[in-house]
PDB file of C-alpha atoms in Angstrom:
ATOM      1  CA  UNK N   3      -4.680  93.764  44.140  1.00  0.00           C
ATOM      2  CA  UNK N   4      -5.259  96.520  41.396  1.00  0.00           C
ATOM      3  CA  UNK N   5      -6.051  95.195  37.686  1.00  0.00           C
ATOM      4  CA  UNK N   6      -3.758  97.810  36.810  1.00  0.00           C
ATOM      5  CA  UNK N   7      -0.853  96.071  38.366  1.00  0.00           C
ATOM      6  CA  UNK N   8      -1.921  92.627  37.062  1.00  0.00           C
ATOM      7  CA  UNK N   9      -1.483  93.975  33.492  1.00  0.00           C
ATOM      8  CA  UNK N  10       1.747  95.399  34.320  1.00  0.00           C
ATOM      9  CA  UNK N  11       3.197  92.202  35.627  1.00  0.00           C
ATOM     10  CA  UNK N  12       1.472  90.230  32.544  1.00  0.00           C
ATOM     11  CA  UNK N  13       2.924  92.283  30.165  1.00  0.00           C
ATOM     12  CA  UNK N  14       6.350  92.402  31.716  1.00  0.00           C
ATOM     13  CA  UNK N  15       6.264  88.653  31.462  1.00  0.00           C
ATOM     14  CA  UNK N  16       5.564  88.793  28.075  1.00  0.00           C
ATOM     15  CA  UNK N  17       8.269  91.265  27.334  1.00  0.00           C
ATOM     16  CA  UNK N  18      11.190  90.871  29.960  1.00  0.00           C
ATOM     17  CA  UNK N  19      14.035  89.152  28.715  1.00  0.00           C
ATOM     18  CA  UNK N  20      16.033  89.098  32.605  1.00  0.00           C
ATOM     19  CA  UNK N  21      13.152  88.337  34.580  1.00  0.00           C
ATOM     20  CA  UNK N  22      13.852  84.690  36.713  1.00  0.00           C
ATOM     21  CA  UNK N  23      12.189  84.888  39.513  1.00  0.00           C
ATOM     22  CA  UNK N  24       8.776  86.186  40.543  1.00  0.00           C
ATOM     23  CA  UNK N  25       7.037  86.243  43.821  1.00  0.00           C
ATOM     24  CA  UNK N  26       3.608  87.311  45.112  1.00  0.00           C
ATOM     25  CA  UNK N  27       3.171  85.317  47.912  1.00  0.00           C
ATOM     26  CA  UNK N  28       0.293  85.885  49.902  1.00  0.00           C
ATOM     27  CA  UNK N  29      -1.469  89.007  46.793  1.00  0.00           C
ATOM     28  CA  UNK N  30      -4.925  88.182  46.863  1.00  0.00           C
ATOM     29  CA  UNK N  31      -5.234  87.707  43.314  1.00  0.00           C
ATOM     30  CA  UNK N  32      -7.621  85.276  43.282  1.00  0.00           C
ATOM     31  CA  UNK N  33      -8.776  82.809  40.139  1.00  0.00           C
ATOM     32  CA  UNK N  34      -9.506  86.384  37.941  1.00  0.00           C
ATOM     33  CA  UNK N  35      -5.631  88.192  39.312  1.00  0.00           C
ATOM     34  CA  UNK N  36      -3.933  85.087  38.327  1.00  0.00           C
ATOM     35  CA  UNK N  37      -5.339  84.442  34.802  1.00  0.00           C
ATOM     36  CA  UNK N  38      -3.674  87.246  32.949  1.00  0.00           C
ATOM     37  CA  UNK N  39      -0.293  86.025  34.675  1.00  0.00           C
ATOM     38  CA  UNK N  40      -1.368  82.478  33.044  1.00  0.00           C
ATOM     39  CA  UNK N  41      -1.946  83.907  29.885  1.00  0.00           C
ATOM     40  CA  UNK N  42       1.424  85.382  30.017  1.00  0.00           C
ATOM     41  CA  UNK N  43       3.190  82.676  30.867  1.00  0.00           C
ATOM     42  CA  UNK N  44       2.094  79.997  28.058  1.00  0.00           C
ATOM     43  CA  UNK N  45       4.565  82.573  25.943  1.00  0.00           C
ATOM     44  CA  UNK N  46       7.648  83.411  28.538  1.00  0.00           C
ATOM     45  CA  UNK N  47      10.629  82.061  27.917  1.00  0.00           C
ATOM     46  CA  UNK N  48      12.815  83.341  30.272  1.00  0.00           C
ATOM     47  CA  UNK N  49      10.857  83.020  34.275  1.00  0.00           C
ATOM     48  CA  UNK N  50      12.150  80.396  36.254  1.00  0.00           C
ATOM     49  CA  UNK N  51      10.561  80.286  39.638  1.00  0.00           C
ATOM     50  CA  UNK N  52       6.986  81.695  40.461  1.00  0.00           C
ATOM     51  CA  UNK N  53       5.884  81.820  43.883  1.00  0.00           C
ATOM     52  CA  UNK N  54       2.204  82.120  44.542  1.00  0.00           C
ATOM     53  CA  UNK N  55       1.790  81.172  47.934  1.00  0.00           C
ATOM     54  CA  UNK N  56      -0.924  82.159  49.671  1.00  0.00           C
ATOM     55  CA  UNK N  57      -2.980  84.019  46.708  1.00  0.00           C
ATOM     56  CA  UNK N  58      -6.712  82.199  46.869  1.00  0.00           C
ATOM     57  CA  UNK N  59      -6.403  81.367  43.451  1.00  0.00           C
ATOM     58  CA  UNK N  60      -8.522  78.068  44.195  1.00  0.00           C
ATOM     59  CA  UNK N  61      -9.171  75.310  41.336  1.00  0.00           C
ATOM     60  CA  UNK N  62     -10.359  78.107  38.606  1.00  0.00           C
ATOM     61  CA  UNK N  63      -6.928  79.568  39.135  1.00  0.00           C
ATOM     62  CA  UNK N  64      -5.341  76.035  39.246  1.00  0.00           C
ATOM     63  CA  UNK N  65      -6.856  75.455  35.957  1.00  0.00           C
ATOM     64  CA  UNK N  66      -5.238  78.376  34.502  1.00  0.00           C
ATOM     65  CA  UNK N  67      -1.672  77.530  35.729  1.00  0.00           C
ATOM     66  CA  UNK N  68      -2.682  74.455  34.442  1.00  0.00           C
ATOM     67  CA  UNK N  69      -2.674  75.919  30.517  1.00  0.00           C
ATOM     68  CA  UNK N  70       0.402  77.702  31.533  1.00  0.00           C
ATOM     69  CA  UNK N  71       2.269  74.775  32.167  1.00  0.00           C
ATOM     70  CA  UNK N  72       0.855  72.931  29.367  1.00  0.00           C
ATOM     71  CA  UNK N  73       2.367  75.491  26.728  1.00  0.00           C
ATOM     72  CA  UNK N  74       5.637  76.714  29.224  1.00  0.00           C
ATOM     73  CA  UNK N  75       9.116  75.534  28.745  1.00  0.00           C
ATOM     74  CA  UNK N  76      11.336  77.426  31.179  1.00  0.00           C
ATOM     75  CA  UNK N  77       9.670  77.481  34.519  1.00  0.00           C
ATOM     76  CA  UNK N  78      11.021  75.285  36.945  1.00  0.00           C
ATOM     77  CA  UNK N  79      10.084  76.234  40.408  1.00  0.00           C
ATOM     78  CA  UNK N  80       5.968  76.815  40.878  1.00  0.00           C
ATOM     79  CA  UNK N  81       4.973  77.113  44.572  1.00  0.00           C
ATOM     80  CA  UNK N  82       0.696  77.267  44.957  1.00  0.00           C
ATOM     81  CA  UNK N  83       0.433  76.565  48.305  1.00  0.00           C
ATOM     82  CA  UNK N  84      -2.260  77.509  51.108  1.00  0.00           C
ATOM     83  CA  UNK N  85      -4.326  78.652  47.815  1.00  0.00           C
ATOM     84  CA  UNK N  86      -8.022  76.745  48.316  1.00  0.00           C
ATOM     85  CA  UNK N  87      -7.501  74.212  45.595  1.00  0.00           C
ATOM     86  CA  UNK N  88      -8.924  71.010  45.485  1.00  0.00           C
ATOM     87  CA  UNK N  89      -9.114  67.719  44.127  1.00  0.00           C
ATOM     88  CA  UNK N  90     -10.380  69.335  40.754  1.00  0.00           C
ATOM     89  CA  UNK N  91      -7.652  71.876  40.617  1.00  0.00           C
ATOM     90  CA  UNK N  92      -4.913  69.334  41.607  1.00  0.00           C
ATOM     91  CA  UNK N  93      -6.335  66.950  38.809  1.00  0.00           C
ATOM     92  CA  UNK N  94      -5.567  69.656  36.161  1.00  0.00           C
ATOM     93  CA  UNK N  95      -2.168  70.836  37.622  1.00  0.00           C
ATOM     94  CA  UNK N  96      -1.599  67.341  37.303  1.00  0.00           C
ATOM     95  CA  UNK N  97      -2.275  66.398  33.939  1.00  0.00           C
ATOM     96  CA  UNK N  98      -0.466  69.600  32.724  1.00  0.00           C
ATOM     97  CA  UNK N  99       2.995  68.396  34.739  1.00  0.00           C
ATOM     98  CA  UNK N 100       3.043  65.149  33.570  1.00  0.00           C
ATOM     99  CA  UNK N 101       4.213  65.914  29.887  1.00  0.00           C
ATOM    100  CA  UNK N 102       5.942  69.123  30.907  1.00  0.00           C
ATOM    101  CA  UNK N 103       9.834  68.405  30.898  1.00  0.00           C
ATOM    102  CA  UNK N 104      11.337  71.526  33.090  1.00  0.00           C
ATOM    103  CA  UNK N 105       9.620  72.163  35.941  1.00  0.00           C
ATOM    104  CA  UNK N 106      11.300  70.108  38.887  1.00  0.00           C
ATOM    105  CA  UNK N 107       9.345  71.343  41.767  1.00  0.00           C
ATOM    106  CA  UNK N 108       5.980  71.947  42.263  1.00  0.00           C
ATOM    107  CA  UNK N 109       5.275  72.763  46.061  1.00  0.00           C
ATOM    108  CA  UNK N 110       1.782  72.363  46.536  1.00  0.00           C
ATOM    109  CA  UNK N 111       1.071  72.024  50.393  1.00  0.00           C
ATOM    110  CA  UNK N 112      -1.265  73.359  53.062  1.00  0.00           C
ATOM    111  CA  UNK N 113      -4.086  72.634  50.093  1.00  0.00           C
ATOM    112  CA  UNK N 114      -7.129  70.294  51.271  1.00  0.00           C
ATOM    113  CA  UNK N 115      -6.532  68.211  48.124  1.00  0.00           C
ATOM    114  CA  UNK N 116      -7.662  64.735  49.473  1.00  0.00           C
ATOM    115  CA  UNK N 117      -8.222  61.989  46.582  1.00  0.00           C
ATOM    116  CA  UNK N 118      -6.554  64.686  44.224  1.00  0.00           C
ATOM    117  CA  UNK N 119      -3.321  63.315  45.635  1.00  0.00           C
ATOM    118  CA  UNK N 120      -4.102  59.979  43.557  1.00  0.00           C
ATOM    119  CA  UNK N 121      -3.797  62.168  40.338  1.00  0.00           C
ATOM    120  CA  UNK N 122      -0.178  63.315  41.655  1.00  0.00           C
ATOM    121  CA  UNK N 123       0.796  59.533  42.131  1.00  0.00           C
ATOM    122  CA  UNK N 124       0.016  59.355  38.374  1.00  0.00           C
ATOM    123  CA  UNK N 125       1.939  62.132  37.069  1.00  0.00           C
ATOM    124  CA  UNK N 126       5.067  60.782  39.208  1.00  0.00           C
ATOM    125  CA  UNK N 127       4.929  58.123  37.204  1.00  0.00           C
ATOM    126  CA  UNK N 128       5.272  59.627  33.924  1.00  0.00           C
ATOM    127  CA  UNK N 129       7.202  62.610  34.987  1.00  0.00           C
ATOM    128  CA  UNK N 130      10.432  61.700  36.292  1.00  0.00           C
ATOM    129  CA  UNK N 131      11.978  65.160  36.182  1.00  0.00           C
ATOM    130  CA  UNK N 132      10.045  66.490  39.455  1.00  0.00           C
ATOM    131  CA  UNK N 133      12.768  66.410  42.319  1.00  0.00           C
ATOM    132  CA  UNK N 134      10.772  68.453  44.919  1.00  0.00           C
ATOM    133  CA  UNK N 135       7.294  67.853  45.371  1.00  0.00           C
ATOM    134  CA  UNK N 136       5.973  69.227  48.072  1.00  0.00           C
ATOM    135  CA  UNK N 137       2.083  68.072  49.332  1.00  0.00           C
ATOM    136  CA  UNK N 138       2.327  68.600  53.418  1.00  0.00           C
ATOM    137  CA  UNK N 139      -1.230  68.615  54.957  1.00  0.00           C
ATOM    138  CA  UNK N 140      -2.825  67.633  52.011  1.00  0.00           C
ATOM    139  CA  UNK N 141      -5.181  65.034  53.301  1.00  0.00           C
ATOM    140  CA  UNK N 142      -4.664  62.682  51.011  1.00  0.00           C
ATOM    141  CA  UNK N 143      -4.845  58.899  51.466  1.00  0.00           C
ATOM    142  CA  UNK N 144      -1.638  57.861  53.590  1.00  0.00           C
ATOM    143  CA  UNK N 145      -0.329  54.558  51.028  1.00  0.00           C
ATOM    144  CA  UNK N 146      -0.454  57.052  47.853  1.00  0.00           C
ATOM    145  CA  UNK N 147       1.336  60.185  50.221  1.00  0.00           C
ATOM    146  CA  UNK N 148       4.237  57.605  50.940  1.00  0.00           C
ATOM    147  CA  UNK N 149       4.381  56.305  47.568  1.00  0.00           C
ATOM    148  CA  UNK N 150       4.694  59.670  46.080  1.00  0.00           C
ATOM    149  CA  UNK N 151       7.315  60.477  48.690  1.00  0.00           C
ATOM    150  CA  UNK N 152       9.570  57.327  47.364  1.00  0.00           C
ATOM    151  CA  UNK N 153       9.082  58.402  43.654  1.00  0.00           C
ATOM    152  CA  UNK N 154      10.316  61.703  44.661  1.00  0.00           C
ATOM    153  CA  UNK N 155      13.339  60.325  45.917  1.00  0.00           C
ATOM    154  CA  UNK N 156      13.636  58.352  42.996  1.00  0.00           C
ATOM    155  CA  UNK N 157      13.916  60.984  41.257  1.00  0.00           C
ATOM    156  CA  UNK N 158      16.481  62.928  43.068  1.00  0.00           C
ATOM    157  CA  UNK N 159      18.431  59.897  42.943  1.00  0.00           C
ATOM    158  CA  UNK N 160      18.240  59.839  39.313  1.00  0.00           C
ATOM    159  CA  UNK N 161      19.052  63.570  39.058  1.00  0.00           C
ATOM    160  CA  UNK N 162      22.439  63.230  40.696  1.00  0.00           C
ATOM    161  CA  UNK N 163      23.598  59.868  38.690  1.00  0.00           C
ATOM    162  CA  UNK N 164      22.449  62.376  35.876  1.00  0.00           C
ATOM    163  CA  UNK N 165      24.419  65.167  37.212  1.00  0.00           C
ATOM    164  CA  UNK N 166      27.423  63.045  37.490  1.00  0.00           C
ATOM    165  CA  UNK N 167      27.598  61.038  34.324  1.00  0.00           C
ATOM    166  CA  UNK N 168      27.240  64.931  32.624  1.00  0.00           C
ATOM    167  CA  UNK N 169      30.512  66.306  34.741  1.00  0.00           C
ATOM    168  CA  UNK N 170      32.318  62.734  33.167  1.00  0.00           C
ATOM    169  CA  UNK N 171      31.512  63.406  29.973  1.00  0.00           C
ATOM    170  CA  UNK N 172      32.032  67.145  30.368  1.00  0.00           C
ATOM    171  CA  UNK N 173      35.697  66.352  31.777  1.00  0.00           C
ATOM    172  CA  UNK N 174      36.537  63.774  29.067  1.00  0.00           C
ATOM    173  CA  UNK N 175      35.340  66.565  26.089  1.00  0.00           C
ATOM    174  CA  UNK N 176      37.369  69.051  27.964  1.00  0.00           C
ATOM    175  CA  UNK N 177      40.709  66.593  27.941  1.00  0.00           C
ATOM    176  CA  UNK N 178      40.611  65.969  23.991  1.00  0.00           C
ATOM    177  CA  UNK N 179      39.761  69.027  23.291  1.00  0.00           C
ATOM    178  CA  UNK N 180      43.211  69.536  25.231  1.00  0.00           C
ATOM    179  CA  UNK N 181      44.798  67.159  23.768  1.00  0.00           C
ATOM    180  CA  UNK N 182      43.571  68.183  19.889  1.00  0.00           C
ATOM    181  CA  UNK N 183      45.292  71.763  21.007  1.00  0.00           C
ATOM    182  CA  UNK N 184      48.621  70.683  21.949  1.00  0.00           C
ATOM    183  CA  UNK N 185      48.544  68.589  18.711  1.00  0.00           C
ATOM    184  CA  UNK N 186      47.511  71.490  16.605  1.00  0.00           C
ATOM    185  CA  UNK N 187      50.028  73.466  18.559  1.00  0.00           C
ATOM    186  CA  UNK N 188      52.786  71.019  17.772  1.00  0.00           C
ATOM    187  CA  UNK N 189      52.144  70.622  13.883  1.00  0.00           C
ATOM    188  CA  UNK N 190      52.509  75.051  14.138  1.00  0.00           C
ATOM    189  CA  UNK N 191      55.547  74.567  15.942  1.00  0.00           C
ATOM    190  CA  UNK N 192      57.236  72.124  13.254  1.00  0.00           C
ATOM    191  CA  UNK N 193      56.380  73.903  10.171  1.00  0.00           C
ATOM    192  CA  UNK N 194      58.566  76.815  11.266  1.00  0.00           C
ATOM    193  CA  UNK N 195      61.858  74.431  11.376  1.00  0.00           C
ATOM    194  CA  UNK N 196      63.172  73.330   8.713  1.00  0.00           C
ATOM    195  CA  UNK N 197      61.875  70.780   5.841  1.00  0.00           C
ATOM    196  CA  UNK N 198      65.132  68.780   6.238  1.00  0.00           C
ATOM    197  CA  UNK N 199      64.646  68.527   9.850  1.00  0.00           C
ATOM    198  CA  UNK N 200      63.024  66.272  12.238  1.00  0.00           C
ATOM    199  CA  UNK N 201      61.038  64.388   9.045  1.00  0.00           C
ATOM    200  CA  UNK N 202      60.523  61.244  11.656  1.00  0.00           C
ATOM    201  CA  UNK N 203      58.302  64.097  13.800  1.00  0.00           C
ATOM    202  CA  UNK N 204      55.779  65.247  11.481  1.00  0.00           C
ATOM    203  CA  UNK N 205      55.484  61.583  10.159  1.00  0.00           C
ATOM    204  CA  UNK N 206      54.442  60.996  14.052  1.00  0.00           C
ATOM    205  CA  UNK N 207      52.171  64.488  13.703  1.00  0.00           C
ATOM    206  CA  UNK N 208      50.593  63.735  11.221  1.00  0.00           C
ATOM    207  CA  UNK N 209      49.384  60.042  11.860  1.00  0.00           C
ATOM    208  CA  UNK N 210      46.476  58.477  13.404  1.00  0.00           C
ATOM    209  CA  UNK N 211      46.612  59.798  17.273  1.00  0.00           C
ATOM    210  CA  UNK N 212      45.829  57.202  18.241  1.00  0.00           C
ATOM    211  CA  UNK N 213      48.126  55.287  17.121  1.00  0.00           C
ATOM    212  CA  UNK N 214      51.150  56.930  17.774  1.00  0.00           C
TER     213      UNK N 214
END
């Protein structure tokens, strides 16, 4: 992958207010390609989802991400699999994730990441906004894979009481706000009649609504 194009893509991040998703899937950037795209993102505000699949950006690459993440606060999507990273790499992915508060899926499988797993069960813990996490033949221990499979589904669980209790409150804002209209509508309405008329009705209007 040209240098040349690296800088264009950096600097677009940087600069792009309607880019959301990026893929390079399977570029051979390497730890050196995707560094400039890590510098870049500590500042975006706007990308989303970034797809790196398959770019042998190994643990020095990892690391850089790693920064990214630490500074980021939009993306929310970061796929790094099949990209040579270890136990090192995953350690500092790791630590970056578990104070980040957007990202919700980090798909990191097909990487030989063994006892790095261990770190992952650690940022579950603290990082209950991850609803995809994604780790498939990543040779880690089999008791910490299957734990980090049940805090994922905690998490998703969480996510859609979350989900709900929003649309409740949403729907309850949108009925007084409703309500407060055909109140304010009804006050307009009565101070074109008459002062002489209907005095019992903006007595009633102009009380306590909720106490009517």
């Amino acid at each position: 992958f040209h240098p040349a194009g690296i800088k264009v893509i950096s600097d677009e991040l940087l600069t792009a207010m309607s880019l959301r998703h990026l893929s390079l899937a399977h570029v051979p950037l390497g730890a050196d390609g995707v560094a400039p795209l890590a510098k870049s993102l500590q500042k975006n505000v706007t990308l989303r989802t970034l797809d790196l699949y398959g770019c042998y950006i190994g643990d020095a690459g990892a690391t850089h991400l790693a920064r990214a993440l630490g500074a980021n606060k939009a993306l929310q999507r970061l796929d790094v699999g099949t990209n040579a990273i270890h136990a090192d790499g995953c350690n500092m992915l790791s630590d970056a994730v578990s104070s980040n508060t957007t990202l919700t899926a980090l798909r990191m499988w097909g990487n030989e990441l063994r006892l790095g797993v261990q770190r992952l069960q650690g940022m579950m813990l603290k990082n209950d906004r991850i609803t995809d996490l994604d780790i498939t033949g990543c040779l880690g221990p089999e008791d910490v894979v299957f734990t980090i499979k049940a805090l994922v589904r905690k998490n998703r669980n969480a996510h859609v009481e979350r989900s709900q209790a929003s649309r409740t409150v949403e729907g309850l804002q949108d009925k007084v706000r409703g309500l407060e209209q055909e109140l304010a509508d009804a006050k307009t309405a009565l101070a074109k009649t008459p002062k002489n008329t209907n005095n019992w009705m903006a007595n009633a209007l102009n009380a306590d609504p909720f106490h009517l």
